[in-house]
XYZ file of C-alpha atoms in Angstrom:
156
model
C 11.656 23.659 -10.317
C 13.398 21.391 -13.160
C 11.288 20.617 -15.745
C 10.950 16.718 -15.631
C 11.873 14.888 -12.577
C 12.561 11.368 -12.622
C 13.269 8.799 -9.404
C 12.891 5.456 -8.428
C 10.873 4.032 -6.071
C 9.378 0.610 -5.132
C 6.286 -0.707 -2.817
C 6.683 -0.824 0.431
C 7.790 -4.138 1.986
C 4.809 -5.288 4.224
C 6.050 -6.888 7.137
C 3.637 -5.821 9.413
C 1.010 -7.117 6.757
C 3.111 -10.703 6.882
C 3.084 -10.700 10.160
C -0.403 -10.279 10.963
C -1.768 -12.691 8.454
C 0.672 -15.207 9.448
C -0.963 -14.556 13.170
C -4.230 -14.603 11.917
C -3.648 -18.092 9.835
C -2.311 -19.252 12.845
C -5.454 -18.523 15.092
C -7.860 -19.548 12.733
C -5.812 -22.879 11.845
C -6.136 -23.614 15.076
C -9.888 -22.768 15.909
C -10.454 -24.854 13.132
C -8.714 -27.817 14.463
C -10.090 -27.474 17.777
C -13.680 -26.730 16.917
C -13.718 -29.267 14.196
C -14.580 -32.308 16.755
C -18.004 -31.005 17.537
C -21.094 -31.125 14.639
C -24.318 -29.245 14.364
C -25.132 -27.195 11.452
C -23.944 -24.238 12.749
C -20.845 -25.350 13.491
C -20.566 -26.663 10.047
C -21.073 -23.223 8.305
C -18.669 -21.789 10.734
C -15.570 -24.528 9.787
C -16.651 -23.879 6.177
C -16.252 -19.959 6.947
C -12.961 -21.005 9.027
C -11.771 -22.260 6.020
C -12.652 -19.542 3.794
C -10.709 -16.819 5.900
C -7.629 -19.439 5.775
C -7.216 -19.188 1.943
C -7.952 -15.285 1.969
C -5.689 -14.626 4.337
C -2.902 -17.288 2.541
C -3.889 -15.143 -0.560
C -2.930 -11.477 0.742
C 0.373 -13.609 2.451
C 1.168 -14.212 -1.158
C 0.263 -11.167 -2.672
C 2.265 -9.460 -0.133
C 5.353 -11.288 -1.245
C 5.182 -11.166 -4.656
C 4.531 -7.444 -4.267
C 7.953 -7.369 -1.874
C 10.242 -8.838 -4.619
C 8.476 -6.483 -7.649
C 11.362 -4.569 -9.439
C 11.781 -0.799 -8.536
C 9.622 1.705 -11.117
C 9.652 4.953 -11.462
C 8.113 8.467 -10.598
C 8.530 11.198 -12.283
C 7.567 14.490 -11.201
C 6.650 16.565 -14.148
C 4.898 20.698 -14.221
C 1.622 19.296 -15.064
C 1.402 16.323 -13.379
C 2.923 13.170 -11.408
C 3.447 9.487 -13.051
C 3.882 7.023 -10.859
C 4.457 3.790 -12.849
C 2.381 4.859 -15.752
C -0.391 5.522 -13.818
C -0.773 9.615 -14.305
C -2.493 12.212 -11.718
C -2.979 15.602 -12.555
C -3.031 18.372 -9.572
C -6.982 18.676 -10.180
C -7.285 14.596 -9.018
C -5.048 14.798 -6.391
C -6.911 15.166 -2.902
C -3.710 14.712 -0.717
C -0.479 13.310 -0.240
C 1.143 11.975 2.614
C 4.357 11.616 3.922
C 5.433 9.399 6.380
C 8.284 9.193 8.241
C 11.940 10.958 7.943
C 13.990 7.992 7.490
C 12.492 5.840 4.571
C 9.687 7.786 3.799
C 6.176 6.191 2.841
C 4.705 8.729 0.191
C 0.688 8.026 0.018
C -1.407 9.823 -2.713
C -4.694 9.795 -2.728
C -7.124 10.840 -5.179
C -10.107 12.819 -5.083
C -12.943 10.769 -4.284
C -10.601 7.877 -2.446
C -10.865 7.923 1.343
C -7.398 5.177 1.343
C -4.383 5.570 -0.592
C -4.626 2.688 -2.992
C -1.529 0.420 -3.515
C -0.381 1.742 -6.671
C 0.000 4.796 -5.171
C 1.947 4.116 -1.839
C 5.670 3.804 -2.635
C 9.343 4.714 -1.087
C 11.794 6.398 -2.638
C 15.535 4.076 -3.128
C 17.471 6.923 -4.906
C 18.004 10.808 -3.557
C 15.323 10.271 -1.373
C 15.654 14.002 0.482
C 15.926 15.542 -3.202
C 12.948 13.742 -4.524
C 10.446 14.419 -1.471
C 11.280 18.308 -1.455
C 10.838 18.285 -5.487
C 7.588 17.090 -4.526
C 6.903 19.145 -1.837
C 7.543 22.139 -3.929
C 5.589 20.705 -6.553
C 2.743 19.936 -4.379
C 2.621 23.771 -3.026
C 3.218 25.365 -5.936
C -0.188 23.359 -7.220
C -1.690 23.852 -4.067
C -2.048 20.446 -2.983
C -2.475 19.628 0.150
C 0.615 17.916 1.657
C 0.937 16.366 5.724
C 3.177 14.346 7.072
C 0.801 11.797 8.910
C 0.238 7.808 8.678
C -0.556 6.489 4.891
C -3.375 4.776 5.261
C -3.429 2.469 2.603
C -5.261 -0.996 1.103
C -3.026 -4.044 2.425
């Protein structure tokens, strides 16, 4: 292996997130609309609660956009460790990484004490994508961490 790797890679594009919270707005919006005629105190906490879900849901909409149109970064495969967008993991904090997909490949790390692959760490390759997922397949076996190619499950 090459002593410094370095590709670029971006976030995923979460459409399926977009899609669901645009569904879910859309239920609750209209729960809340058709529940709102009726007027006991229960039914107040629950419009209040309606509400509530509305603006989270609006909130991880946005965040999901603004995460689509973020600039591609980099990660660079190094002997001692991996750096993806400043953030560093040594082989000793890595408890797996995950590759999904041939075409487009979703690359999930997770570290050692995570049970999802947080955000940060969930990215695609853009450039040399086949070069830069067997650089870190060898680099993965050769520090004996455990790589599978299953579904990344990962934080929004």
């Amino acid at each position: 292996m090459k002593i410094e790797r370095i590709f670029k890679a971006k976030y995923p594009s979460g459409i399926f997130t977009m899609i669901l919270m645009l569904i879910f707005i859309g239920t609750n919006s209209r729960l809340y609309l058709v529940e709102r005629t009726n007027r006991d105190n229960f039914d107040v906490f629950m419009s209040y609660f309606g509400i509530f879900l509305i603006v989270c849901f609006f909130a991880i909409l946005i965040f999901t956009i603004i995460r689509m149109f973020i600039k591609p970064f980099t990660m660079q495969i190094s002997p001692e460790s991996l750096k993806v967008k400043n953030r560093e993991l040594k082989p000793s904090d890595i408890k797996e990484i995950r590759v999904q997909g041939d075409i487009k490949s979703l690359i999930g790390i997770t570290p050692i004490g995570k049970i999802i692959t947080p955000i940060h760490f969930c990215f695609r390759f853009i450039e040399q994508e086949d070069e830069a997922i067997r650089e870190l397949t060898e680099w993965a076996s050769k520090h004996q961490v455990k790589l599978s190619h299953k579904q990344v499950k990962k934080w929004l």
